[in-house]
GROMACS .gro file of C-alpha atoms in nm:
model
  143
    1MET     CA    1   3.257  -0.367  -1.366
    2ARG     CA    2   3.204  -0.366  -0.992
    3GLY     CA    3   2.929  -0.519  -0.758
    4ILE     CA    4   2.879  -0.478  -0.362
    5LEU     CA    5   2.648  -0.779  -0.291
    6GLN     CA    6   2.476  -0.745   0.087
    7ARG     CA    7   2.278  -1.040   0.161
    8VAL     CA    8   1.954  -0.885   0.330
    9THR     CA    9   1.621  -0.991   0.540
   10ARG     CA   10   1.485  -0.715   0.335
   11ALA     CA   11   1.586  -0.385   0.115
   12SER     CA   12   1.436  -0.115  -0.037
   13VAL     CA   13   1.519   0.175  -0.291
   14SER     CA   14   1.269   0.515  -0.282
   15VAL     CA   15   1.280   0.828  -0.497
   16ASP     CA   16   1.101   1.137  -0.379
   17GLY     CA   17   0.961   0.929  -0.071
   18GLU     CA   18   0.802   0.673  -0.285
   19VAL     CA   19   0.917   0.319  -0.259
   20ILE     CA   20   1.035   0.223  -0.625
   21GLY     CA   21   1.189  -0.094  -0.600
   22GLU     CA   22   1.224  -0.385  -0.293
   23CYS     CA   23   1.363  -0.714  -0.207
   24PRO     CA   24   1.095  -0.820   0.064
   25GLY     CA   25   1.357  -1.098   0.193
   26PRO     CA   26   1.555  -1.304   0.169
   27GLY     CA   27   1.771  -1.181  -0.072
   28ALA     CA   28   2.065  -0.972  -0.186
   29LEU     CA   29   2.076  -0.561  -0.234
   30VAL     CA   30   2.343  -0.509  -0.512
   31LEU     CA   31   2.527  -0.208  -0.584
   32VAL     CA   32   2.634  -0.194  -0.923
   33GLY     CA   33   2.930   0.014  -1.068
   34VAL     CA   34   3.060   0.067  -1.439
   35THR     CA   35   3.382   0.177  -1.580
   36HIS     CA   36   3.474   0.300  -1.885
   37GLU     CA   37   3.587  -0.040  -2.039
   38ASP     CA   38   3.316  -0.273  -1.907
   39THR     CA   39   3.134  -0.486  -2.169
   40LEU     CA   40   2.819  -0.697  -2.211
   41GLU     CA   41   3.006  -1.005  -2.141
   42GLN     CA   42   3.128  -0.873  -1.812
   43ALA     CA   43   2.765  -0.769  -1.703
   44LYS     CA   44   2.672  -1.135  -1.793
   45THR     CA   45   2.932  -1.281  -1.556
   46LEU     CA   46   2.832  -1.039  -1.307
   47ALA     CA   47   2.485  -1.147  -1.325
   48ARG     CA   48   2.597  -1.486  -1.297
   49LYS     CA   49   2.805  -1.423  -0.979
   50ILE     CA   50   2.506  -1.296  -0.819
   51ALA     CA   51   2.279  -1.587  -0.899
   52GLU     CA   52   2.516  -1.861  -0.804
   53LEU     CA   53   2.723  -1.731  -0.535
   54ARG     CA   54   2.633  -1.925  -0.217
   55ILE     CA   55   2.557  -1.688   0.013
   56PHE     CA   56   2.256  -1.838   0.228
   57GLU     CA   57   2.375  -2.022   0.555
   58ASP     CA   58   2.264  -2.381   0.394
   59GLU     CA   59   2.500  -2.310   0.114
   60THR     CA   60   2.247  -2.221  -0.142
   61SER     CA   61   2.239  -1.973  -0.398
   62ILE     CA   62   1.980  -1.689  -0.508
   63GLN     CA   63   1.906  -1.888  -0.814
   64ASP     CA   64   1.843  -2.217  -0.569
   65ARG     CA   65   1.620  -2.002  -0.403
   66ALA     CA   66   1.456  -1.836  -0.703
   67GLU     CA   67   1.100  -1.889  -0.580
   68GLU     CA   68   1.118  -1.700  -0.254
   69ALA     CA   69   1.467  -1.483  -0.271
   70SER     CA   70   1.494  -1.152  -0.489
   71VAL     CA   71   1.762  -0.939  -0.580
   72LEU     CA   72   1.744  -0.527  -0.557
   73VAL     CA   73   1.959  -0.370  -0.827
   74VAL     CA   74   2.080  -0.016  -0.744
   75SER     CA   75   2.327   0.149  -1.010
   76GLN     CA   76   2.590   0.364  -0.830
   77PHE     CA   77   2.869   0.529  -0.989
   78THR     CA   78   3.053   0.600  -0.669
   79LEU     CA   79   3.179   0.287  -0.653
   80TYR     CA   80   3.429   0.429  -0.899
   81GLY     CA   81   3.493   0.724  -0.671
   82ASP     CA   82   3.886   0.761  -0.600
   83VAL     CA   83   3.992   0.933  -0.300
   84ARG     CA   84   4.352   0.882  -0.313
   85LYS     CA   85   4.421   1.249  -0.370
   86GLY     CA   86   4.296   1.568  -0.179
   87ARG     CA   87   3.947   1.544   0.015
   88ARG     CA   88   3.714   1.571  -0.271
   89PRO     CA   89   3.656   1.219  -0.462
   90SER     CA   90   3.704   1.227  -0.813
   91TRP     CA   91   3.463   1.026  -1.067
   92SER     CA   92   3.674   0.993  -1.358
   93LYS     CA   93   3.691   0.636  -1.386
   94ALA     CA   94   3.290   0.584  -1.329
   95ALA     CA   95   3.162   0.537  -1.694
   96PRO     CA   96   2.883   0.787  -1.835
   97GLY     CA   97   2.520   0.692  -1.816
   98PRO     CA   98   2.511   0.618  -2.158
   99VAL     CA   99   2.765   0.374  -2.113
  100ALA     CA  100   2.669   0.253  -1.775
  101GLU     CA  101   2.300   0.221  -1.810
  102PRO     CA  102   2.271  -0.023  -2.083
  103LEU     CA  103   2.515  -0.243  -1.899
  104VAL     CA  104   2.313  -0.217  -1.548
  105ASP     CA  105   2.050  -0.320  -1.749
  106ALA     CA  106   2.210  -0.612  -1.912
  107VAL     CA  107   2.281  -0.733  -1.551
  108VAL     CA  108   1.904  -0.712  -1.462
  109GLU     CA  109   1.787  -0.865  -1.755
  110GLU     CA  110   2.050  -1.162  -1.709
  111LEU     CA  111   1.925  -1.276  -1.353
  112ARG     CA  112   1.578  -1.226  -1.491
  113THR     CA  113   1.623  -1.470  -1.760
  114ARG     CA  114   1.779  -1.708  -1.466
  115GLY     CA  115   1.430  -1.703  -1.315
  116ILE     CA  116   1.510  -1.441  -1.038
  117HIS     CA  117   1.292  -1.146  -0.949
  118VAL     CA  118   1.484  -0.846  -0.982
  119GLU     CA  119   1.363  -0.475  -0.886
  120THR     CA  120   1.580  -0.166  -0.948
  121GLY     CA  121   1.652   0.153  -0.840
  122ARG     CA  122   1.600   0.458  -1.125
  123PHE     CA  123   1.919   0.510  -1.310
  124GLY     CA  124   2.060   0.845  -1.213
  125ALA     CA  125   1.826   0.964  -0.979
  126MET     CA  126   1.902   1.086  -0.612
  127MET     CA  127   1.781   0.750  -0.421
  128SER     CA  128   1.740   0.637  -0.070
  129VAL     CA  129   1.830   0.275  -0.016
  130GLU     CA  130   1.729   0.116   0.320
  131LEU     CA  131   1.829  -0.259   0.410
  132VAL     CA  132   1.864  -0.510   0.666
  133ASN     CA  133   2.174  -0.664   0.640
  134ASP     CA  134   2.170  -1.016   0.714
  135GLY     CA  135   2.486  -1.144   0.894
  136PRO     CA  136   2.630  -0.896   0.822
  137TYR     CA  137   2.721  -1.050   0.512
  138THR     CA  138   2.850  -0.830   0.213
  139LEU     CA  139   3.086  -0.899  -0.074
  140VAL     CA  140   3.273  -0.723  -0.343
  141ILE     CA  141   3.249  -0.865  -0.686
  142GLU     CA  142   3.495  -0.738  -0.959
  143VAL     CA  143   3.464  -0.888  -1.296
   0.00000   0.00000   0.00000
């Protein structure tokens, strides 16, 4: 399981021009990719990392700032795109929807059980994501 965490001052995700999820900031936009062998335990570990990493300048985490910080989680199968051969990405390492969607949902639910406000994109939809990256600050999280 792979997450790209970007610390943001604000972020939103839209489908067909309608905002369906947002992080008004401060907080994080997290793009989540799932591969075939990923498990529920890995989803929980990813959520723990998202919640507990000290990403803010005062060495606090999203969980430390749960009253003001939020997270926008967007599923993104392209995080497992393979571009080593040719000019066309291969998506064979990305898990299919029936495998990936419950694991992305598990990340979201685990964050919510920690008292963190979480909004999401729409799994499988063509989405437009807007963000203001604070820093810029971007981390790749592999679990």
